[in-house]
Tab-separated table of C-alpha atoms and ligand atoms in Angstrom:
chain	number	residue	atom	x	y	z
A	330	MET	CA	72.736	126.132	84.426
A	331	LYS	CA	71.005	124.700	87.466
A	332	ARG	CA	71.660	126.044	90.927
A	333	ARG	CA	72.661	122.566	92.118
A	334	ASP	CA	75.393	122.412	89.450
A	335	LEU	CA	76.625	125.853	90.414
A	336	LEU	CA	76.953	124.737	94.012
A	337	THR	CA	79.278	121.876	93.112
A	338	LEU	CA	81.706	124.128	91.243
A	339	PRO	CA	84.972	125.231	92.760
A	340	ALA	CA	84.685	128.700	94.246
A	341	THR	CA	86.821	130.335	91.548
A	342	ALA	CA	84.851	128.762	88.732
A	343	ALA	CA	81.474	129.514	90.321
A	344	LEU	CA	82.505	133.153	90.631
A	345	ALA	CA	83.645	133.279	87.026
A	346	PHE	CA	80.356	131.739	85.952
A	347	SER	CA	78.032	133.996	87.940
A	348	ALA	CA	79.908	137.107	86.779
A	349	ASN	CA	79.756	136.125	83.125
A	350	PRO	CA	77.862	133.266	81.466
A	351	LYS	CA	80.746	132.939	78.984
A	352	PRO	CA	83.475	132.764	81.611
A	353	ALA	CA	86.473	135.030	81.280
A	354	LYS	CA	89.811	133.248	81.158
A	355	LEU	CA	90.845	132.244	84.655
A	356	THR	CA	94.170	133.489	85.951
A	357	PRO	CA	96.893	130.963	86.772
A	358	GLY	CA	96.257	131.774	90.446
A	359	GLN	CA	92.562	130.917	90.142
A	360	LEU	CA	93.315	127.694	88.250
A	361	ALA	CA	95.897	126.657	90.839
A	362	ALA	CA	93.472	127.325	93.705
A	363	ASP	CA	90.855	124.913	92.321
A	364	PRO	CA	90.584	122.057	94.861
A	365	GLN	CA	89.273	119.661	92.192
A	366	ARG	CA	92.300	120.070	89.987
A	367	PRO	CA	94.592	117.019	90.286
A	368	LYS	CA	97.959	117.461	92.008
A	369	PHE	CA	99.949	114.535	90.599
A	370	HIS	CA	98.319	113.825	87.250
A	371	LEU	CA	99.402	115.572	84.033
A	372	LEU	CA	96.970	118.075	82.541
A	373	PRO	CA	97.460	121.322	80.643
A	374	ALA	CA	97.740	124.461	82.775
A	375	ALA	CA	94.355	125.531	81.351
A	376	ASN	CA	91.808	124.600	78.664
A	377	TRP	CA	90.747	121.312	77.115
A	378	MET	CA	92.677	118.068	76.553
A	379	ASN	CA	91.587	114.722	75.218
A	380	ASP	CA	93.551	111.808	73.719
A	381	PRO	CA	97.206	111.174	74.556
A	382	ASN	CA	99.183	111.295	71.276
A	383	GLY	CA	102.612	110.012	70.244
A	384	PRO	CA	104.177	109.286	73.663
A	385	ILE	CA	107.851	108.519	73.167
A	386	TYR	CA	111.065	108.054	75.155
A	387	TRP	CA	113.672	109.977	73.187
A	388	LYS	CA	117.257	110.845	74.140
A	389	GLY	CA	116.663	110.199	77.830
A	390	ARG	CA	113.358	112.086	78.081
A	391	TYR	CA	109.711	111.155	77.960
A	392	HIS	CA	107.629	113.292	75.619
A	393	MET	CA	103.869	113.320	75.888
A	394	PHE	CA	101.657	114.977	73.285
A	395	TYR	CA	97.901	115.249	73.558
A	396	GLN	CA	94.815	116.627	71.828
A	397	TYR	CA	94.556	120.203	73.065
A	398	ASN	CA	92.227	123.141	72.455
A	399	PRO	CA	93.961	126.413	73.420
A	400	ASN	CA	90.681	128.339	73.134
A	401	GLY	CA	88.969	127.052	76.241
A	402	ALA	CA	87.780	124.053	78.253
A	403	PHE	CA	85.758	122.546	75.409
A	404	TRP	CA	86.563	120.349	72.396
A	405	GLY	CA	87.555	122.128	69.131
A	406	THR	CA	90.449	123.350	66.898
A	407	MET	CA	92.603	120.417	67.868
A	408	HIS	CA	96.302	121.100	68.450
A	409	TRP	CA	98.981	118.807	69.843
A	410	GLY	CA	99.942	119.939	73.346
A	411	HIS	CA	103.369	118.850	74.613
A	412	ALA	CA	104.937	117.993	77.971
A	413	VAL	CA	108.355	116.571	78.911
A	414	SER	CA	109.482	114.388	81.783
A	415	SER	CA	112.575	112.549	82.920
A	416	ASP	CA	110.602	109.857	84.764
A	417	MET	CA	107.010	109.684	83.328
A	418	VAL	CA	105.822	111.170	86.640
A	419	HIS	CA	107.070	114.781	86.940
A	420	TRP	CA	106.166	116.850	83.858
A	421	ARG	CA	107.002	120.260	82.441
A	422	HIS	CA	104.818	121.937	79.837
A	423	MET	CA	106.317	122.836	76.461
A	424	PRO	CA	104.870	125.107	73.788
A	425	VAL	CA	102.197	123.577	71.535
A	426	ALA	CA	103.895	121.134	69.127
A	427	MET	CA	101.440	121.312	66.207
A	428	ALA	CA	98.599	123.668	65.293
A	429	PRO	CA	96.138	123.433	62.359
A	430	GLN	CA	97.619	125.087	59.275
A	431	PRO	CA	95.306	127.423	57.361
A	432	GLY	CA	94.591	126.214	53.832
A	433	LEU	CA	96.233	122.832	54.357
A	434	TYR	CA	95.120	119.231	54.916
A	435	ASP	CA	94.929	119.754	58.715
A	436	LYS	CA	93.325	123.190	58.684
A	437	GLU	CA	90.362	121.981	60.771
A	438	GLY	CA	92.347	119.984	63.281
A	439	VAL	CA	95.491	118.044	63.989
A	440	PHE	CA	93.874	114.815	65.150
A	441	SER	CA	95.334	111.867	67.009
A	442	GLY	CA	98.323	109.780	66.016
A	443	CYS	CA	101.633	108.337	67.066
A	444	CYS	CA	105.365	109.061	67.002
A	445	VAL	CA	107.938	106.687	65.463
A	446	VAL	CA	111.657	107.049	64.778
A	447	ASN	CA	112.458	106.854	61.043
A	448	GLU	CA	116.182	106.773	60.201
A	449	GLY	CA	116.967	108.542	63.444
A	450	VAL	CA	114.279	111.215	63.055
A	451	PRO	CA	111.232	111.248	65.347
A	452	THR	CA	108.202	111.420	63.053
A	453	PHE	CA	104.549	112.024	63.858
A	454	VAL	CA	101.984	110.053	61.895
A	455	TYR	CA	98.624	111.708	62.506
A	456	THR	CA	95.227	112.502	61.020
A	457	GLY	CA	94.606	115.856	59.387
A	458	THR	CA	91.037	117.127	59.006
A	459	ARG	CA	90.012	119.437	56.227
A	460	PRO	CA	87.282	118.305	57.249
A	461	GLU	CA	87.852	115.011	55.344
A	462	GLU	CA	90.223	112.804	57.262
A	463	SER	CA	93.612	111.962	55.747
A	464	GLN	CA	96.857	110.612	57.152
A	465	CYS	CA	99.834	112.959	57.394
A	466	ILE	CA	103.371	113.007	58.744
A	467	ALA	CA	105.612	115.595	60.392
A	468	THR	CA	109.299	115.319	61.282
A	469	ALA	CA	111.093	116.721	64.336
A	470	ARG	CA	113.422	119.620	63.618
A	471	ALA	CA	115.551	118.971	66.720
A	472	ASP	CA	115.930	116.518	69.578
A	473	ASP	CA	113.844	118.647	71.949
A	474	LEU	CA	110.786	117.716	69.793
A	475	ARG	CA	109.428	121.259	70.048
A	476	SER	CA	109.204	122.099	66.377
A	477	TRP	CA	107.832	119.930	63.560
A	478	LYS	CA	108.050	120.125	59.798
A	479	ARG	CA	105.287	118.948	57.448
A	480	PRO	CA	106.716	117.523	54.198
A	481	ALA	CA	105.302	118.384	50.762
A	482	SER	CA	104.257	114.730	50.362
A	483	ASN	CA	101.334	115.207	52.785
A	484	PRO	CA	98.742	113.797	52.997
A	485	VAL	CA	100.451	110.434	52.719
A	486	ILE	CA	97.094	108.605	52.608
A	487	ALA	CA	94.458	110.885	51.156
A	488	ALA	CA	91.288	108.797	51.403
A	489	PRO	CA	89.895	105.425	52.539
A	490	PRO	CA	90.482	102.402	50.293
A	491	GLU	CA	88.149	101.825	47.346
A	492	GLY	CA	85.167	99.645	48.082
A	493	ILE	CA	84.907	100.532	51.769
A	494	ASP	CA	81.959	102.658	52.785
A	495	ALA	CA	83.983	104.112	55.645
A	496	THR	CA	82.403	105.632	58.761
A	497	GLY	CA	85.700	107.303	59.673
A	498	PHE	CA	89.374	107.158	58.785
A	499	ARG	CA	91.722	108.237	61.535
A	500	ASP	CA	94.209	107.761	64.403
A	501	PRO	CA	97.171	105.882	62.872
A	502	CYS	CA	99.208	103.464	64.996
A	503	VAL	CA	102.502	102.740	63.222
A	504	TRP	CA	105.273	100.186	63.854
A	505	LYS	CA	108.230	98.683	62.032
A	506	GLN	CA	108.604	95.015	61.222
A	507	ASN	CA	111.224	93.409	58.951
A	508	ASP	CA	112.274	96.733	57.408
A	509	GLN	CA	108.710	97.653	56.525
A	510	TRP	CA	106.399	100.135	58.211
A	511	PHE	CA	102.883	99.026	59.121
A	512	MET	CA	99.904	101.163	60.075
A	513	ALA	CA	96.733	100.149	61.924
A	514	LEU	CA	94.056	102.742	61.251
A	515	GLY	CA	90.688	103.335	62.935
A	516	SER	CA	87.677	102.931	60.670
A	517	GLY	CA	84.406	101.090	60.178
A	518	GLN	CA	81.922	100.171	57.479
A	519	LYS	CA	78.416	101.559	57.330
A	520	GLY	CA	75.906	99.009	58.578
A	521	VAL	CA	78.638	96.415	59.239
A	522	GLY	CA	80.704	97.568	62.228
A	523	GLY	CA	84.016	98.970	63.394
A	524	MET	CA	87.228	97.846	61.742
A	525	VAL	CA	90.969	98.401	61.842
A	526	LEU	CA	92.614	98.862	58.432
A	527	LEU	CA	96.148	97.618	57.810
A	528	TYR	CA	98.606	99.492	55.552
A	529	GLN	CA	102.241	98.886	54.649
A	530	SER	CA	105.006	101.279	53.564
A	531	PRO	CA	108.748	101.188	52.852
A	532	ASP	CA	109.284	104.819	53.961
A	533	LEU	CA	106.238	106.296	55.805
A	534	THR	CA	105.332	108.201	52.600
A	535	LYS	CA	104.089	105.634	50.042
A	536	TRP	CA	101.421	103.435	51.650
A	537	ASN	CA	99.657	100.321	50.310
A	538	TYR	CA	96.385	99.094	51.733
A	539	ILE	CA	96.710	95.441	52.707
A	540	GLY	CA	93.234	94.708	54.087
A	541	PRO	CA	91.349	94.680	57.361
A	542	LEU	CA	93.509	93.794	60.359
A	543	PHE	CA	90.452	93.053	62.515
A	544	GLU	CA	86.703	93.668	62.230
A	545	GLY	CA	83.815	93.965	64.648
A	546	LYS	CA	80.121	93.222	64.270
A	547	LEU	CA	77.541	95.900	64.834
A	548	ASP	CA	75.463	95.251	67.939
A	549	PRO	CA	71.819	95.247	66.745
A	550	GLU	CA	70.840	96.896	70.057
A	551	ALA	CA	73.203	99.846	69.499
A	552	LYS	CA	71.313	103.095	69.010
A	553	GLY	CA	71.906	106.756	68.154
A	554	ASN	CA	73.170	108.822	65.246
A	555	ASN	CA	76.793	108.889	66.239
A	556	VAL	CA	78.802	106.163	64.488
A	557	VAL	CA	81.354	105.975	67.311
A	558	ALA	CA	78.712	105.746	70.051
A	559	ARG	CA	77.012	102.999	68.032
A	560	GLY	CA	80.213	100.993	67.539
A	561	GLU	CA	80.134	101.469	63.753
A	562	MET	CA	83.448	103.325	63.935
A	563	TRP	CA	86.515	102.327	65.933
A	564	GLU	CA	88.806	105.180	67.011
A	565	CYS	CA	92.396	105.121	68.224
A	566	PRO	CA	93.552	101.565	67.513
A	567	SER	CA	96.707	100.374	69.277
A	568	PHE	CA	98.461	97.243	68.084
A	569	PHE	CA	101.692	95.831	69.490
A	570	PRO	CA	103.465	92.619	70.488
A	571	LEU	CA	103.332	91.682	74.174
A	572	GLY	CA	105.206	88.569	75.348
A	573	GLU	CA	104.452	85.834	72.826
A	574	LYS	CA	101.162	87.454	71.769
A	575	HIS	CA	99.814	90.529	70.039
A	576	VAL	CA	97.426	92.995	71.652
A	577	LEU	CA	94.852	95.153	69.884
A	578	PHE	CA	92.610	97.729	71.487
A	579	VAL	CA	90.319	100.417	70.127
A	580	SER	CA	88.039	103.117	71.522
A	581	THR	CA	84.340	102.930	70.714
A	582	ARG	CA	80.922	103.095	72.408
A	583	GLY	CA	82.501	105.197	75.151
A	584	THR	CA	84.912	102.461	76.167
A	585	THR	CA	88.100	100.576	75.352
A	586	PRO	CA	87.667	96.975	74.150
A	587	CYS	CA	90.896	94.985	74.083
A	588	TRP	CA	91.858	91.671	72.485
A	589	ILE	CA	94.889	89.430	72.931
A	590	GLY	CA	95.707	87.003	70.142
A	591	THR	CA	97.886	86.134	67.195
A	592	PHE	CA	99.112	88.207	64.248
A	593	LYS	CA	99.658	85.978	61.234
A	594	ASP	CA	99.506	86.579	57.471
A	595	ASN	CA	98.577	90.223	58.105
A	596	ARG	CA	95.435	89.314	60.061
A	597	PHE	CA	94.861	89.419	63.788
A	598	SER	CA	92.839	86.650	65.453
A	599	ALA	CA	91.626	87.167	69.014
A	600	GLU	CA	91.919	84.567	71.756
A	601	TRP	CA	90.966	86.723	74.768
A	602	GLU	CA	88.634	89.703	75.003
A	603	GLY	CA	88.363	92.282	77.769
A	604	SER	CA	88.876	95.971	78.250
A	605	ILE	CA	91.658	98.370	79.201
A	606	ASP	CA	89.337	100.332	81.504
A	607	THR	CA	85.544	100.733	81.402
A	608	GLY	CA	85.332	103.900	83.510
A	609	SER	CA	86.034	107.579	82.685
A	610	TYR	CA	88.881	106.541	80.434
A	611	TYR	CA	89.218	106.700	76.656
A	612	ALA	CA	91.578	106.719	73.684
A	613	PRO	CA	94.489	104.827	75.304
A	614	ILE	CA	97.838	104.613	73.538
A	615	THR	CA	101.056	102.822	74.477
A	616	GLN	CA	104.796	103.352	74.471
A	617	LEU	CA	107.896	101.530	75.688
A	618	ASP	CA	109.629	102.957	78.741
A	619	ASP	CA	113.401	103.071	79.307
A	620	ARG	CA	113.343	99.430	80.497
A	621	GLY	CA	111.208	98.150	77.607
A	622	ARG	CA	107.983	97.950	79.644
A	623	ARG	CA	104.773	98.398	77.636
A	624	VAL	CA	103.117	101.426	79.232
A	625	VAL	CA	99.552	102.545	78.489
A	626	TRP	CA	98.219	106.105	78.882
A	627	GLY	CA	94.572	107.172	78.576
A	628	TRP	CA	92.437	110.283	78.612
A	629	ILE	CA	90.506	110.626	81.891
A	630	GLN	CA	87.263	112.333	80.940
A	631	GLU	CA	85.247	114.704	83.069
A	632	GLN	CA	81.926	113.542	84.473
A	633	ARG	CA	80.448	116.992	85.006
A	634	ASN	CA	78.489	119.010	82.489
A	635	SER	CA	80.083	121.203	79.847
A	636	GLU	CA	79.155	124.482	81.592
A	637	ALA	CA	80.971	123.327	84.712
A	638	GLN	CA	84.000	122.375	82.614
A	639	ARG	CA	84.112	125.748	80.836
A	640	ALA	CA	83.674	127.548	84.137
A	641	ALA	CA	86.501	125.583	85.758
A	642	GLY	CA	88.806	126.609	82.885
A	643	TRP	CA	90.205	123.106	82.415
A	644	SER	CA	88.863	119.760	81.237
A	645	GLY	CA	90.465	116.342	80.869
A	646	VAL	CA	93.357	114.660	82.660
A	647	MET	CA	96.075	112.225	81.546
A	648	SER	CA	95.882	108.893	83.353
A	649	LEU	CA	98.796	107.616	85.402
A	650	PRO	CA	101.116	105.295	83.474
A	651	ARG	CA	100.133	101.614	83.704
A	652	VAL	CA	102.245	98.628	82.679
A	653	LEU	CA	100.637	95.914	80.531
A	654	SER	CA	101.482	92.218	80.441
A	655	VAL	CA	99.957	88.940	79.305
A	656	ARG	CA	99.124	86.709	82.281
A	657	GLN	CA	99.712	82.967	82.350
A	658	ASP	CA	96.077	82.253	81.495
A	659	GLY	CA	96.325	84.457	78.390
A	660	SER	CA	94.424	87.401	79.897
A	661	LEU	CA	95.587	90.997	80.271
A	662	GLY	CA	97.706	92.005	83.249
A	663	ILE	CA	97.759	95.664	84.282
A	664	ASN	CA	99.614	97.458	87.087
A	665	PHE	CA	100.571	101.022	87.925
A	666	ALA	CA	104.065	101.841	86.663
A	667	PRO	CA	106.682	101.384	89.414
A	668	GLN	CA	108.049	104.879	88.633
A	669	LEU	CA	105.033	106.278	90.550
A	670	ARG	CA	106.510	105.049	93.851
A	671	SER	CA	108.775	108.091	93.819
A	672	LEU	CA	105.725	110.172	94.802
A	673	ARG	CA	105.176	108.311	98.079
A	674	GLY	CA	105.132	110.487	101.197
A	675	LYS	CA	103.994	109.657	104.748
A	676	ARG	CA	103.082	105.978	105.124
A	677	GLN	CA	100.578	104.265	107.430
A	678	GLU	CA	100.007	100.541	107.829
A	679	PHE	CA	97.268	98.403	109.342
A	680	VAL	CA	96.658	94.680	109.623
A	681	GLY	CA	93.547	92.688	110.498
A	682	LEU	CA	91.032	95.549	110.538
A	683	PHE	CA	87.516	94.171	111.086
A	684	ILE	CA	84.825	95.740	108.843
A	685	PRO	CA	81.305	95.449	110.321
A	686	GLU	CA	78.295	94.748	108.089
A	687	ASP	CA	76.773	97.801	106.392
A	688	LYS	CA	78.622	100.279	108.601
A	689	PRO	CA	81.584	102.021	106.924
A	690	GLU	CA	84.589	101.817	109.243
A	691	PRO	CA	86.885	104.875	109.281
A	692	VAL	CA	90.523	103.855	108.810
A	693	PRO	CA	92.107	105.776	111.689
A	694	GLY	CA	94.148	108.779	110.605
A	695	VAL	CA	93.833	108.080	106.857
A	696	ALA	CA	92.343	111.040	105.014
A	697	GLY	CA	93.301	113.358	102.176
A	698	ASP	CA	92.854	114.346	98.568
A	699	ALA	CA	96.133	112.902	97.255
A	700	LEU	CA	96.543	109.292	98.363
A	701	GLU	CA	97.861	105.921	97.258
A	702	LEU	CA	96.074	103.004	98.933
A	703	LEU	CA	96.980	99.306	98.824
A	704	ALA	CA	94.287	97.160	100.424
A	705	THR	CA	93.980	93.384	100.700
A	706	PHE	CA	90.504	92.226	101.694
A	707	ASP	CA	89.194	89.004	103.065
A	708	MET	CA	85.571	89.143	101.873
A	709	GLY	CA	84.240	87.057	104.765
A	710	ASP	CA	80.509	86.617	104.159
A	711	ALA	CA	80.018	90.118	102.713
A	712	ASP	CA	78.746	90.560	99.191
A	713	GLU	CA	80.468	93.886	98.540
A	714	VAL	CA	83.780	95.048	99.961
A	715	GLY	CA	85.890	98.104	99.287
A	716	LEU	CA	86.913	101.566	100.390
A	717	GLN	CA	85.364	104.976	100.385
A	718	VAL	CA	87.795	107.577	99.132
A	719	LEU	CA	87.121	111.237	98.219
A	720	GLY	CA	83.559	110.594	99.420
A	721	THR	CA	83.056	107.915	96.736
A	722	PRO	CA	82.745	104.134	97.211
A	723	VAL	CA	85.102	101.805	95.337
A	724	LEU	CA	83.462	98.388	95.665
A	725	TYR	CA	83.818	94.822	94.416
A	726	SER	CA	80.623	92.777	94.406
A	727	HIS	CA	81.062	89.038	94.741
A	728	SER	CA	77.610	88.120	93.385
A	729	ARG	CA	77.887	90.432	90.377
A	730	LYS	CA	81.600	89.845	89.818
A	731	ARG	CA	81.793	93.556	89.364
A	732	LEU	CA	84.037	96.408	90.426
A	733	ARG	CA	82.558	99.879	90.579
A	734	ILE	CA	83.546	103.416	91.514
A	735	GLY	CA	80.451	105.376	92.427
A	736	THR	CA	78.511	104.756	89.256
A	737	ALA	CA	81.305	103.690	86.846
A	738	ARG	CA	80.759	100.010	86.251
A	739	LEU	CA	83.078	97.298	85.178
A	740	GLU	CA	80.588	94.670	84.152
A	741	GLN	CA	81.907	93.020	81.038
A	742	ASN	CA	85.214	92.086	82.514
A	743	ASN	CA	85.468	88.306	82.649
A	744	ASN	CA	88.684	88.727	84.475
A	745	LEU	CA	87.713	89.646	88.014
A	746	GLN	CA	86.224	86.624	89.690
A	747	VAL	CA	87.377	86.521	93.274
A	748	GLN	CA	86.289	83.353	95.111
A	749	ARG	CA	85.440	83.453	98.796
A	750	GLY	CA	88.530	82.793	100.856
A	751	GLU	CA	90.745	84.302	98.164
A	752	PRO	CA	92.209	87.739	98.823
A	753	LEU	CA	91.018	90.752	96.814
A	754	ARG	CA	93.696	93.370	96.259
A	755	LEU	CA	92.811	96.934	95.366
A	756	HIS	CA	95.465	99.448	94.387
A	757	ILE	CA	94.001	102.956	94.333
A	758	TYR	CA	95.299	106.408	93.460
A	759	ALA	CA	93.033	109.264	94.531
A	760	ASP	CA	93.889	112.743	93.275
A	761	CYS	CA	91.412	115.527	94.151
A	762	SER	CA	88.732	114.611	91.585
A	763	VAL	CA	90.305	111.507	90.012
A	764	ILE	CA	90.161	107.919	91.274
A	765	GLU	CA	92.140	105.200	89.462
A	766	VAL	CA	91.788	101.610	90.676
A	767	ILE	CA	93.504	98.391	89.670
A	768	ALA	CA	92.100	95.167	91.101
A	769	ASP	CA	94.329	92.114	91.526
A	770	GLY	CA	96.615	93.343	88.724
A	771	LYS	CA	93.929	92.212	86.299
A	772	CYS	CA	91.583	95.054	85.566
A	773	ALA	CA	91.480	98.809	85.856
A	774	LEU	CA	88.695	101.294	86.452
A	775	THR	CA	88.792	105.089	86.527
A	776	GLY	CA	86.203	107.352	88.148
A	777	ARG	CA	85.654	110.978	89.090
A	778	SER	CA	84.505	112.518	92.371
A	779	TYR	CA	83.775	116.245	92.597
A	780	GLN	CA	83.613	116.954	96.293
A	781	ALA	CA	82.423	120.301	97.605
A	782	PRO	CA	84.838	122.311	99.771
A	783	GLY	CA	84.572	121.068	103.342
A	784	ASP	CA	83.367	117.528	102.437
A	785	SER	CA	85.050	114.728	104.356
A	786	GLN	CA	88.168	113.211	102.862
A	787	GLN	CA	88.263	110.431	105.446
A	788	VAL	CA	88.940	106.942	104.044
A	789	TYR	CA	86.482	104.217	105.144
A	790	ALA	CA	86.540	100.438	104.779
A	791	ILE	CA	83.210	99.036	103.605
A	792	ALA	CA	81.488	95.646	103.814
A	793	ASN	CA	77.921	95.332	102.559
A	794	GLY	CA	75.622	92.346	103.118
A	795	GLY	CA	77.991	90.705	105.621
A	796	SER	CA	81.168	91.463	107.511
A	797	ALA	CA	84.713	91.352	106.128
A	798	LYS	CA	88.316	92.026	107.068
A	799	LEU	CA	91.106	94.175	105.753
A	800	ARG	CA	93.981	91.717	105.947
A	801	SER	CA	96.452	94.454	105.247
A	802	PHE	CA	96.233	98.090	104.351
A	803	THR	CA	98.945	100.567	103.407
A	804	ALA	CA	98.242	104.228	102.768
A	805	TYR	CA	100.675	106.801	101.405
A	806	GLU	CA	100.244	110.490	101.094
A	807	VAL	CA	101.183	111.341	97.507
A	808	ARG	CA	103.433	114.308	96.820
A	809	PRO	CA	102.346	116.835	94.189
A	810	ILE	CA	104.324	116.854	90.923
A	811	SER	CA	104.642	120.627	90.849
A	812	SER	CA	104.678	123.389	93.435
A	813	ASP	CA	101.798	125.342	91.896
A	814	ARG	CA	99.499	122.560	90.617
A	815	LEU	CA	99.985	123.863	87.078
A	816	THR	CA	102.944	121.605	86.180
A	817	THR	CA	105.010	124.610	85.106
B	2313	FRU	C1	89.026	110.181	70.132
B	2313	FRU	C2	89.030	111.155	68.962
B	2313	FRU	C3	89.897	110.664	67.822
B	2313	FRU	C4	90.288	111.937	67.129
B	2313	FRU	C5	90.412	112.893	68.272
B	2313	FRU	C6	89.978	114.294	67.947
B	2313	FRU	O1	88.700	110.807	71.339
B	2313	FRU	O2	87.723	111.395	68.517
B	2313	FRU	O3	89.277	109.721	67.002
B	2313	FRU	O4	91.482	111.808	66.416
B	2313	FRU	O5	89.624	112.400	69.338
B	2313	FRU	O6	90.199	115.151	69.034
């Protein structure tokens, strides 16, 4: 580990690291004292999390499950962690919902999946690894969704269909249509590209392969040995109706391509292509909230090295809930869930703040590590406009039609083209080391900022290559979701 890396660690983690290269488990007090640990995002009290799994609103409560390693802040021995909420905002941790079972089809990991209600019984459909991937189910023993039973019929799909040289076979997304169950499953074909397989079942136990739901083409430029990084394998498909259309997204090549189109004769055809989020965000999954809104959750990844993650004692954060829609022009609409407004604390408002060229302008009195910011810019003749928050710039470039947070780039999005004279609206949540941004309700970008203790948390308005104006600006302090930062 380099000295520079050590210096950017929180004090508790740096101590743990220097005392022992394989850090001892941190105490709850040490974890709670970590200034980089988010205050209003969901994450396990300690250790590693990745994908959100099986989010469901059941009997008046939101249940969130997620890929969890109880052995430390690194990926491995995947379990399903569990948290409960009455509003999708304030969470309480529950005991682990599912652990790998020795000798069985998920002995090497309980991988990602979904939760559906079958004849009144919440049922997980997930991937077991043995290490071969197969699809399995588990049924809830009671309405608190704490304890799950694996039926003798597992695995319900033991292997990929004949004739497909599959690069992977995992992460079922299941829904019901006309009394039949359907499953979209992440896969790909060697040398061809990622694909989503479509299955059908009368009862979640007997499954028939129908054919590919949607296929990608391998980018000839794509390099590396890893089939997911190369785009030859698509993980975590999500498929659901939205308005008059259907939406499909997958996770591959470190990002989250999304298509809007039509589902007909068991095939999906795309009419619009974009992304859910091209920043530190992966493996999104959706659910319906109590009002029928389509809410998407994603895994916010760390952007620091694995030693720093192990030393901190935690890694990975659940994104804030975002509501999806199809806009009038057929593109994706995305906005933070209105439930988050319940976290708003002290409010400050400004209008008509001039932003000089190339000289960040402090927004008077607006500083902190837990903030919600709503800014409407008039770009003037500037090329880039935005805010600096947690020491990190969040900028939209007019010439590049690009939004960025520090180094996270949103380049491929054909959806954010703000003309001069038109307002640009940024909605930002900043939480200690997490920055989530939604621009104009059209595209989202997540970034990380690991500030050192004592760094400035002042918010600045920025205009590069010309001057600009903040037409309006509202800042809220955001209240923490638990008193000890550990969501217990
Ligand atoms: C995506 C993923 C899934 C898999 C899980 C394992 O991040 O690789 O494909 O089910 O994570 O933790």
